[in-house]
Amino acid sequence: MSKKLLMKGNEAIAEAAIRAGVQGYYGYPITPQSELLEYMSSELPKRGGAFVQAESEVAAINMVYGASGAGARTMTSTSGPGFSLMQEAISYIACAELPCFLVNVMRGGPGLGTIQPSQGDYFQAVKGGGHGDYKMIVLAPNSVQEMADFTYLGFDLADKYRTPTMILTDGALGQMMESVQFPEYNLDEHLVDKPWATTGRENGRKQNVITSLHLQSEQMEQINLKLQKKYREIEKNEVRYETIETEDADFLIVAFGLSSRVCHKALELAREEGLKVGLLRPITLYPYPYDILNKLADQVKGMLVVEMNAGQMLEDVKLAVNGKVSVDFYGRMGGMIPQPDAILSKIRELYSAHTKTKMEV
Amino acid sequence: MAENTISTPTFKKTENMEKVWEKPSILFDVPNHYCPGCGHSVAHRLIMEVVEELGITDRTIGIAPVGCSVLAYNYLNVDMQEAAHGRATACATGIKRIFNDKILFTYQGDGDLAAIGTAETIHTVNRGENIVIIFVNNGIYGMTGGQMAPTTLEGAKTSTSPEGRNLDLMGHPLKIANMLAILEGAYYVTRQSVHTAKAVRKTKKALMNAFKYQIEGKGGTSFVEIVSNCPSGWKMTPIQSNEWMADNMFDFYELGDIKTPPKEGK
């Protein structure tokens, strides 16, 4: 474990990526993630990696495709508008089963929007923002420490499943400073063999091809079935979440990333008033923690989803709960951050409504 | 009847005869999907000859485009990646920057390189990436059925310029090789063709130069344009298309070196 350092979230990701052995970083400036690009430009070449400032996010993600296909640990980072530009290549990467690590430091949209923090790219990240049936593992940190921790995890899971993985975070977490410690990480123990990589036909071995093109429908269906099998495996093994004071809760807040921290504060305020509120924080947004939510739906009398968007994860909570309890929503958009007192008011209102209804039944 | 009726002709070995030519061993011995008379197959063969003769098969990585040559990896027996439309040089950049000892080439058509991939093409060359870009310019979108390309000549009829390319409405044919040659990062830019035996020999020499420059690691990108025919897209016989190409394309797309490396010692 390294000594405690005070760092911005964006920088913590960059530092963790270098420690996790990233060999190539390709990026393009966009607020609020530019610190990550800048950190890489000064640090990565010194520490043996390649840094390229690409001409666009489109080029950057295709550089990732190439380097990953050749067997390298590789990554890019961006914010919403740039993430939109990357969707085509991410679809290719998922189909060609290339491991790589991506970061979206979300800002308010749609359109050019604002540079203030948001969670408006949830659907795009979690549901597959590009064409075709694919998924990628989406990690949602809520602290600078987790920005670092999930970067290591992101690279490892990418290699393990030959899939793109990503951190979905926001401009506030990206730019705020907190203390962070970098864990010991013996790279050799984490690197995997990549016999499929295009490295040149060394020792006359058979040709390796990286492609997402399979013109015969029968063959393309097989490729899809293989991907789906992998996604079921990921859903079985990689669900991560945090529960806070859920043991005795009869009302549940569900929030990820930055909004989960605000909700934690609101939970403390509610508990002071004697309201038995718990918090479920999904850490993997894909695979989503449907099972624990469904279980908690048997225990609590209502749920409140809090997001910095118009209600995107809300749909997954509803899917998980499947009508067992009522699910309400509180969200802010356009770069606004929900405040604890506003969430508390919402909790009070819903808490009495739902607990009363249940008692009458 | 055998399932595959197309096969490589075999000749009886005769004593006292010298072998003067054979297919490069790294060209897969399979029938290709290119139309009869198309220049792609000759270009493919030349690249594999050069790679084999330079002894770099074990470290060569090719990038295929989207277009007629999307399946180039079915013919070129080297490690290959199939890139998204227009992004081949970005893929090559990503690899070359990490694995500097590998030999990278992209193989792209005019729609891929000079329309949708223009930004990647220009910036890859501007950065002087030490790779070989092979650009097959047949002035049309062949794969999708003969639509107008950025390189289509004035007046040429295609499925999306049925009255002929109108410069006022559709812009001018793009001499992208000449554009690239003015960039500092361009080390070697040449325009060749493969329609005659002599032209084929010159193209092979150009490819040989380009790959050698990369191996030597001399500052910059090598760009080999091959002006080629598209009998199906142009709706001509192979011979007609080669004649039309010589009569019409070479006036606009002049053959020869556009930028050559500085002479040693200067």
XYZ file of C-alpha atoms in Angstrom:
627
model
C 0.000 0.000 0.000
C 1.374 3.418 -0.952
C 1.418 6.321 1.465
C -1.678 8.504 1.564
C -1.783 11.029 -1.255
C -4.163 13.901 -1.877
C -5.331 13.648 -5.465
C -8.119 14.515 -7.847
C -10.272 11.598 -8.921
C -9.170 11.957 -12.531
C -5.524 11.844 -11.512
C -6.105 8.868 -9.227
C -7.485 6.912 -12.181
C -4.475 7.852 -14.284
C -1.987 6.911 -11.567
C -3.767 3.635 -10.858
C -3.826 2.798 -14.575
C -0.071 3.305 -14.825
C 0.427 1.103 -11.771
C -1.895 -1.461 -13.365
C 0.463 -1.630 -16.318
C -1.335 0.383 -18.980
C 0.895 0.296 -22.060
C -0.985 2.768 -24.225
C -3.251 5.686 -23.426
C -5.034 7.470 -26.254
C -7.232 10.457 -25.530
C -8.707 13.753 -26.548
C -9.300 16.814 -24.366
C -12.771 17.289 -22.931
C -13.941 18.826 -19.693
C -14.314 17.498 -17.003
C -11.814 14.661 -17.643
C -8.848 16.575 -19.058
C -6.736 16.139 -15.903
C -6.620 12.432 -16.694
C -5.277 13.091 -20.204
C -2.808 15.661 -18.868
C -1.547 13.353 -16.123
C -0.998 10.609 -18.674
C 0.843 12.939 -21.035
C 3.408 13.803 -18.390
C 3.649 10.498 -16.514
C 3.040 7.594 -18.879
C 5.964 8.112 -21.306
C 8.337 8.471 -18.339
C 7.126 5.155 -16.993
C 7.421 3.170 -20.183
C 4.018 3.589 -21.804
C 2.789 5.268 -24.962
C 0.704 8.428 -24.896
C -1.029 9.815 -27.977
C -3.276 12.849 -28.058
C -5.583 11.755 -30.842
C -7.341 13.988 -33.362
C -10.740 12.956 -32.012
C -12.408 10.549 -29.648
C -13.180 8.449 -32.708
C -9.481 8.064 -33.444
C -8.619 7.562 -29.771
C -10.954 4.597 -29.284
C -9.789 3.031 -32.545
C -6.193 3.331 -31.351
C -7.381 1.441 -28.282
C -8.928 -1.190 -30.575
C -5.648 -1.653 -32.429
C -3.421 -1.758 -29.368
C -5.752 -4.046 -27.461
C -5.955 -6.364 -30.454
C -2.183 -6.568 -30.392
C -2.319 -7.707 -26.768
C -1.604 -4.501 -24.844
C -3.245 -3.182 -21.702
C -4.799 -0.033 -23.055
C -7.346 2.645 -22.240
C -8.988 5.931 -23.061
C -11.060 8.434 -21.123
C -13.605 11.045 -22.053
C -16.880 12.716 -21.129
C -20.382 12.359 -22.593
C -20.019 13.977 -26.024
C -16.772 12.087 -26.598
C -18.282 8.877 -25.262
C -21.032 9.219 -27.860
C -18.395 9.415 -30.583
C -16.763 6.235 -29.278
C -19.871 4.062 -29.387
C -19.245 2.610 -32.850
C -15.806 1.343 -31.927
C -16.948 0.065 -28.535
C -19.449 -2.122 -30.368
C -16.606 -3.451 -32.576
C -14.413 -3.970 -29.485
C -17.130 -5.915 -27.688
C -17.772 -8.113 -30.719
C -14.085 -8.721 -31.394
C -13.759 -9.508 -27.655
C -10.943 -7.092 -26.971
C -10.077 -6.249 -23.375
C -9.710 -2.544 -22.716
C -10.532 -0.015 -20.035
C -12.625 3.108 -20.583
C -13.562 6.048 -18.402
C -16.537 8.369 -18.818
C -16.413 11.374 -16.498
C -19.997 12.430 -17.035
C -21.164 15.997 -17.604
C -24.654 17.365 -18.045
C -26.363 16.660 -21.375
C -27.983 16.172 -23.765
C -26.083 17.893 -26.555
C -23.101 19.976 -25.661
C -24.900 20.486 -22.367
C -22.756 21.685 -19.546
C -19.427 20.817 -17.977
C -21.024 20.312 -14.555
C -21.424 16.775 -13.149
C -24.246 14.493 -14.199
C -25.255 10.832 -14.366
C -27.039 11.188 -17.668
C -24.987 8.596 -19.541
C -26.231 5.642 -17.481
C -28.301 4.163 -20.303
C -25.506 4.666 -22.803
C -22.974 2.879 -20.621
C -25.143 0.160 -19.152
C -27.483 -0.747 -21.973
C -24.918 -0.744 -24.786
C -24.647 2.671 -26.403
C -23.626 1.368 -29.795
C -25.254 -0.969 -32.314
C -25.982 -4.624 -31.709
C -26.304 -6.822 -28.629
C -23.376 -6.234 -26.345
C -22.579 -5.227 -22.794
C -19.575 -4.013 -20.943
C -18.763 -4.170 -17.267
C -19.568 -0.775 -15.745
C -18.057 0.228 -12.395
C -19.409 3.206 -10.458
C -17.013 4.529 -7.801
C -18.169 7.063 -5.225
C -14.815 8.212 -3.863
C -11.366 9.045 -5.138
C -10.091 5.871 -3.440
C -12.575 3.805 -5.426
C -11.587 5.622 -8.630
C -8.143 4.090 -8.085
C -9.337 0.684 -6.837
C -11.782 0.179 -9.689
C -9.152 1.081 -12.261
C -7.096 -1.984 -11.274
C -10.270 -4.029 -11.162
C -11.338 -2.690 -14.565
C -8.131 -3.848 -16.230
C -8.280 -7.261 -14.546
C -11.915 -7.901 -15.440
C -11.288 -6.754 -19.008
C -8.538 -9.343 -19.390
C -10.493 -12.026 -17.563
C -13.552 -11.772 -19.792
C -12.007 -10.284 -22.947
C -14.443 -7.417 -22.771
C -14.394 -3.645 -22.533
C -14.846 -2.471 -18.954
C -15.405 1.045 -17.767
C -15.603 3.453 -14.913
C -18.730 5.570 -15.085
C -18.191 8.599 -12.922
C -18.910 12.303 -13.007
C -17.208 15.670 -13.090
C -17.468 16.186 -9.334
C -15.742 12.912 -8.447
C -13.272 13.476 -11.253
C -12.224 16.869 -10.036
C -12.568 16.727 -6.280
C -9.538 15.945 -4.147
C -9.507 13.250 -1.489
C -6.863 11.090 0.075
C -6.050 7.938 -1.802
C -3.744 4.982 -1.252
C -2.586 2.792 -4.072
C -2.645 -0.898 -3.203
C 0.258 -3.243 -3.875
C -0.218 -4.688 -7.317
C 2.133 -7.280 -8.710
C 1.468 -6.912 -12.411
C 2.917 -10.312 -13.321
C 0.263 -11.997 -11.191
C -2.466 -10.173 -13.078
C -1.365 -10.399 -16.694
C -2.939 -13.168 -18.734
C -1.761 -14.911 -21.887
C -3.286 -13.524 -25.064
C -2.623 -16.166 -27.691
C -5.283 -14.571 -29.890
C -3.467 -11.228 -30.200
C -2.097 -9.945 -33.495
C 1.578 -9.779 -32.665
C 2.937 -10.963 -35.998
C 3.090 -14.656 -36.852
C 5.908 -15.360 -34.421
C 7.659 -18.701 -34.972
C 5.460 -19.329 -37.979
C 2.321 -19.801 -35.919
C -1.100 -19.671 -37.521
C -2.515 -16.307 -38.508
C -4.420 -14.345 -35.859
C -7.264 -12.128 -36.986
C -9.160 -9.522 -34.976
C -12.509 -8.890 -36.585
C -16.174 -8.317 -35.867
C -17.267 -9.294 -39.374
C -19.051 -12.619 -39.843
C -21.091 -12.438 -43.014
C -22.867 -15.786 -42.648
C -25.942 -15.368 -40.434
C -25.407 -18.788 -38.865
C -21.899 -17.810 -37.885
C -22.919 -14.367 -36.628
C -25.582 -15.952 -34.477
C -22.956 -18.244 -32.963
C -20.798 -15.212 -32.180
C -23.795 -13.605 -30.483
C -24.539 -16.751 -28.491
C -20.947 -16.854 -27.330
C -21.146 -13.224 -26.219
C -24.425 -13.833 -24.415
C -22.942 -16.852 -22.631
C -20.101 -14.650 -21.455
C -22.540 -12.001 -20.229
C -24.444 -14.631 -18.201
C -21.118 -15.649 -16.664
C -20.350 -12.021 -15.801
C -23.824 -11.600 -14.315
C -23.234 -14.681 -12.161
C -19.773 -13.707 -10.913
C -19.259 -9.986 -10.928
C -22.218 -8.265 -9.267
C -20.941 -5.775 -6.699
C -22.880 -3.487 -4.400
C -22.761 -1.872 -0.987
C -25.534 -1.909 1.584
C -25.743 0.706 4.333
C -28.054 0.185 7.298
C -30.338 -2.130 5.387
C -30.610 -4.758 8.167
C -33.582 -3.134 9.912
C -34.639 -0.776 7.113
C -38.239 -0.481 6.088
C -37.498 2.123 3.446
C -34.683 1.947 0.910
C -32.769 4.536 -1.065
C -31.025 3.348 -4.208
C -28.266 5.512 -5.637
C -24.869 5.101 -7.316
C -21.731 7.222 -7.609
C -21.830 10.773 -6.354
C -25.542 10.772 -5.571
C -25.006 7.780 -3.270
C -22.800 9.974 -1.087
C -25.429 12.661 -0.859
C -27.977 9.955 -0.072
C -25.756 8.601 2.691
C -25.929 12.009 4.344
C -29.706 12.105 3.881
C -29.899 8.622 5.401
C -28.036 9.802 8.500
C -30.411 12.745 8.872
C -33.410 10.440 8.460
C -32.054 7.984 11.022
C -31.663 10.873 13.503
C -35.401 11.394 13.092
C -36.016 7.719 13.776
C -36.848 6.771 10.207
C -35.531 3.306 9.462
C -33.939 4.069 6.117
C -31.324 1.966 4.336
C -29.203 2.593 1.265
C -28.300 0.240 -1.537
C -25.464 1.411 -3.715
C -24.889 -0.574 -6.915
C -21.145 -0.652 -7.607
C -21.437 -2.604 -10.830
C -24.091 -0.945 -12.981
C -23.623 -3.828 -15.359
C -23.985 -6.495 -14.128
C -26.742 -4.894 -12.070
C -27.538 -6.113 -8.525
C -31.087 -7.198 -9.357
C -31.214 -10.064 -6.852
C -30.415 -8.114 -3.691
C -32.895 -5.439 -4.725
C -35.569 -8.023 -5.277
C -34.821 -9.486 -1.856
C -34.923 -6.082 -0.191
C -38.259 -5.438 -1.881
C -39.694 -8.142 0.398
C -38.385 -6.291 3.426
C -38.982 -2.583 2.786
C -42.241 -0.773 2.196
C -40.992 1.628 -0.437
C -37.948 2.663 -2.398
C -36.563 5.971 -3.566
C -34.119 6.132 -6.451
C -31.929 9.231 -6.502
C -29.961 10.090 -9.603
C -28.435 13.037 -11.392
C -30.591 12.438 -14.457
C -34.255 12.077 -15.391
C -34.548 8.531 -14.011
C -32.375 6.030 -15.842
C -31.223 3.504 -13.232
C -34.795 3.846 -11.982
C -35.830 1.446 -14.753
C -33.434 -1.235 -13.505
C -34.689 -0.836 -9.943
C -38.237 -1.291 -11.182
C -37.190 -4.362 -13.136
C -35.548 -5.788 -10.019
C -38.477 -5.047 -7.736
C -40.991 -6.220 -10.318
C -43.926 -4.418 -8.729
C -43.411 -5.725 -5.189
C -43.126 -2.238 -3.692
C -43.623 1.247 -4.986
C -40.482 2.857 -6.411
C -40.250 6.640 -6.430
C -37.698 8.903 -7.984
C -35.896 12.079 -7.153
C -33.455 13.509 -9.682
C -31.647 16.641 -10.689
C -30.417 17.286 -14.201
C -28.252 19.570 -16.262
C -25.307 19.576 -13.877
C -27.296 20.084 -10.658
C -26.438 17.930 -7.656
C -29.234 16.715 -5.339
C -28.953 18.145 -1.826
C -29.378 16.066 1.375
C -32.243 18.192 2.746
C -34.222 17.860 -0.481
C -33.747 14.097 -0.411
C -34.685 14.049 3.279
C -37.965 15.864 2.561
C -38.719 13.320 -0.134
C -37.900 10.464 2.253
C -40.173 11.903 4.979
C -43.050 12.280 2.542
C -42.699 8.796 1.074
C -41.848 7.121 4.363
C -45.068 8.125 6.063
C -47.142 7.436 2.968
C -45.774 3.945 2.380
C -45.457 2.767 5.958
C -49.010 4.002 6.685
C -50.460 2.267 3.618
C -48.860 -1.009 4.641
C -50.154 -0.763 8.181
C -53.686 -0.175 6.960
C -53.437 -3.319 4.848
C -18.412 -31.921 -59.579
C -16.158 -30.711 -56.806
C -17.651 -28.121 -54.532
C -14.930 -25.691 -55.428
C -14.561 -25.476 -59.179
C -11.937 -22.755 -59.153
C -8.452 -23.970 -58.482
C -4.929 -22.867 -59.062
C -3.682 -24.368 -62.328
C -0.928 -26.910 -61.830
C 1.869 -27.442 -64.256
C 3.951 -30.502 -64.772
C 7.436 -30.141 -63.446
C 9.851 -30.400 -66.284
C 13.541 -31.137 -66.012
C 15.968 -28.387 -66.855
C 13.437 -25.670 -66.342
C 14.183 -22.765 -64.094
C 11.490 -21.584 -61.747
C 11.082 -17.895 -62.507
C 8.016 -17.099 -60.433
C 5.851 -18.533 -57.729
C 3.123 -17.216 -55.510
C 4.354 -15.933 -52.208
C 3.860 -18.634 -49.568
C 2.027 -16.154 -47.351
C -0.759 -15.594 -49.856
C -3.490 -18.086 -48.940
C -4.058 -20.510 -51.797
C -7.796 -19.873 -52.057
C -10.066 -18.364 -54.680
C -10.710 -14.735 -53.830
C -13.990 -12.848 -53.929
C -12.754 -9.992 -56.074
C -14.373 -9.453 -59.459
C -12.499 -10.734 -62.513
C -9.936 -8.190 -63.641
C -9.940 -6.187 -60.405
C -6.629 -4.770 -59.257
C -6.998 -5.799 -55.611
C -5.698 -9.318 -56.121
C -2.524 -8.088 -57.798
C -1.969 -5.526 -55.039
C -2.495 -8.259 -52.419
C 0.070 -10.480 -54.073
C 2.642 -7.691 -54.306
C 2.342 -6.855 -50.609
C 2.843 -10.479 -49.616
C 5.817 -10.793 -51.976
C 7.421 -7.774 -50.356
C 6.715 -8.956 -46.798
C 8.075 -12.406 -47.578
C 11.165 -11.144 -49.387
C 11.959 -8.790 -46.520
C 11.611 -11.661 -44.045
C 9.205 -9.776 -41.804
C 6.229 -12.153 -41.779
C 6.729 -12.860 -38.077
C 6.349 -9.228 -37.103
C 3.997 -7.817 -39.706
C 0.467 -6.750 -38.759
C -1.961 -5.615 -41.431
C -5.114 -3.569 -40.975
C -8.021 -4.241 -43.324
C -10.589 -1.534 -44.102
C -14.307 -1.569 -44.699
C -14.915 -1.870 -48.413
C -14.133 -4.478 -51.058
C -10.964 -5.503 -49.230
C -12.728 -5.940 -45.885
C -11.878 -9.644 -46.096
C -8.231 -9.103 -47.044
C -7.218 -11.290 -44.086
C -8.700 -14.266 -45.914
C -5.946 -13.856 -48.518
C -3.033 -12.222 -46.709
C -1.540 -14.805 -44.369
C -0.160 -12.370 -41.811
C -1.724 -11.274 -38.538
C -4.500 -8.830 -39.325
C -7.121 -6.639 -37.744
C -10.346 -5.548 -39.386
C -10.890 -1.881 -38.538
C -14.041 0.200 -38.395
C -14.728 2.171 -41.575
C -11.990 4.749 -42.066
C -10.121 4.022 -38.837
C -7.378 1.712 -40.074
C -4.557 4.190 -39.559
C -5.758 4.919 -36.007
C -5.601 1.174 -35.255
C -2.132 0.983 -36.771
C -1.042 3.997 -34.711
C -2.309 2.382 -31.526
C -0.246 -0.738 -32.183
C 2.904 0.874 -33.541
C 3.258 3.301 -30.640
C 3.459 0.432 -28.165
C 5.093 -2.230 -30.328
C 7.639 -0.247 -32.262
C 9.387 -3.358 -33.595
C 6.274 -4.539 -35.420
C 5.742 -3.699 -39.081
C 2.352 -2.126 -39.678
C 0.492 -1.605 -42.902
C -3.030 -0.485 -43.636
C -4.844 -1.401 -46.828
C -7.661 0.995 -47.634
C -9.921 2.070 -50.448
C -10.927 5.581 -51.452
C -14.173 5.747 -49.504
C -12.480 4.413 -46.401
C -9.320 6.517 -46.551
C -10.405 9.690 -48.349
C -14.014 10.164 -47.160
C -15.009 8.727 -43.799
C -11.407 8.320 -42.640
C -10.011 11.639 -43.847
C -9.282 12.947 -40.362
C -7.488 9.771 -39.290
C -5.527 9.658 -42.551
C -4.332 13.253 -42.351
C -3.445 13.179 -38.680
C -1.696 9.819 -38.867
C 0.528 11.151 -41.637
C 0.909 14.507 -39.899
C 2.205 12.739 -36.805
C 4.596 10.923 -39.097
C 3.566 7.512 -37.801
C 6.155 5.036 -39.006
C 3.728 2.807 -40.883
C 2.893 1.979 -44.502
C -0.462 3.128 -45.842
C -1.567 1.374 -49.021
C -4.365 3.220 -50.742
C -6.275 1.559 -53.563
C -8.045 4.275 -55.533
C -10.615 3.046 -58.021
C -12.814 6.119 -57.912
C -15.921 4.347 -56.682
C -17.585 2.564 -53.767
C -17.302 -0.970 -55.110
C -18.558 -3.020 -52.179
C -21.826 -1.158 -51.728
C -22.670 -1.280 -55.426
C -20.950 1.528 -57.269
C -21.732 4.813 -55.565
C -19.779 8.030 -56.068
C -16.510 8.180 -54.131
C -14.487 11.229 -53.095
C -12.100 10.303 -55.906
C -14.737 9.866 -58.654
C -13.786 11.922 -61.711
C -15.834 14.847 -63.022
C -18.712 13.652 -65.152
C -18.350 10.015 -64.142
C -21.681 8.231 -63.813
C -22.221 6.207 -60.661
C -25.318 4.976 -58.868
C -25.396 8.189 -56.810
C -24.275 10.511 -59.596
C -26.492 9.077 -62.333
C -26.073 12.161 -64.521
C -22.339 12.226 -63.927
C -20.373 13.880 -61.138
C -21.350 17.540 -61.089
C -18.537 19.501 -59.484
C -20.820 22.336 -58.361
C -23.070 19.983 -56.444
C -20.790 17.127 -55.497
C -17.405 18.686 -55.008
C -14.180 17.864 -56.726
C -12.331 14.573 -56.931
C -9.862 14.510 -54.084
C -6.131 14.134 -54.724
C -5.448 13.037 -51.198
C -1.936 11.763 -51.907
C -0.921 15.238 -53.049
C -2.547 16.730 -49.971
C -0.653 14.354 -47.715
C 2.649 14.993 -49.453
C 2.778 18.555 -48.144
C 2.684 17.315 -44.547
C 5.992 17.211 -42.712
C 5.185 13.741 -41.416
C 4.968 12.267 -44.914
C 8.252 10.553 -45.733
C 7.427 8.865 -49.000
C 4.334 9.421 -51.139
C 3.927 7.739 -54.472
C 1.114 6.936 -56.905
C 1.291 3.753 -58.940
C -0.968 1.324 -60.788
C -1.169 -2.389 -61.494
C -2.691 -2.496 -64.996
C 0.386 -3.598 -66.954
C 3.347 -5.823 -66.176
C 5.592 -2.772 -66.121
C 3.276 -0.909 -63.753
C 3.124 -3.953 -61.491
C 6.918 -4.027 -61.266
C 7.015 -0.332 -60.390
C 4.347 -0.769 -57.732
C 6.280 -3.613 -56.208
C 9.356 -1.419 -56.057
C 7.325 1.349 -54.410
C 5.961 -1.095 -51.818
C 9.444 -2.448 -51.230
C 10.703 1.099 -50.604
C 7.825 1.852 -48.255
C 8.327 -1.250 -46.109
C 12.097 -0.754 -46.076
C 11.691 2.806 -44.850
C 9.543 1.540 -42.019
C 12.045 -1.168 -41.091
C 14.843 1.389 -41.114
C 12.669 3.606 -38.949
C 13.301 6.681 -41.019
C 11.158 9.577 -39.968
C 7.672 9.398 -41.237
C 4.785 7.743 -42.981
C 5.047 5.966 -46.317
C 2.000 6.256 -48.523
C 1.553 4.136 -51.639
C -1.488 4.924 -53.749
C -2.467 2.357 -56.336
C -4.848 3.701 -58.970
C -6.938 0.718 -59.890
C -9.863 -0.327 -61.993
C -13.310 -1.456 -60.921
C -14.804 -3.329 -63.866
C -18.063 -4.108 -62.054
C -18.538 -0.635 -60.605
C -17.575 1.055 -63.838
C -19.709 -1.435 -65.804
C -16.912 -2.349 -68.185
C -14.987 -5.452 -69.111
C -11.633 -5.805 -67.378
C -9.770 -4.761 -70.530
C -12.097 -1.810 -71.204
C -11.742 -0.672 -67.614
C -7.964 -0.729 -67.763
C -8.044 1.214 -71.017
C -10.504 3.723 -69.576
C -8.327 4.093 -66.504
C -5.227 4.782 -68.596
C -7.100 7.226 -70.845
C -8.948 9.121 -68.099
C -7.660 8.563 -64.578
C -3.954 9.031 -65.112
C -4.433 12.548 -66.499
C -5.921 13.568 -63.162
C -4.159 11.089 -60.882
C -0.676 11.343 -62.333
C 1.496 8.311 -61.738
C 4.889 8.581 -60.126
C 6.575 9.677 -56.941
C 5.005 12.714 -55.285
C 7.416 12.956 -52.380
C 10.655 11.063 -52.004
C 12.903 10.873 -48.976
C 15.793 13.297 -48.810
C 18.977 11.883 -50.334
C 21.467 10.415 -47.860
C 24.253 12.730 -46.797
C 22.407 15.919 -47.636
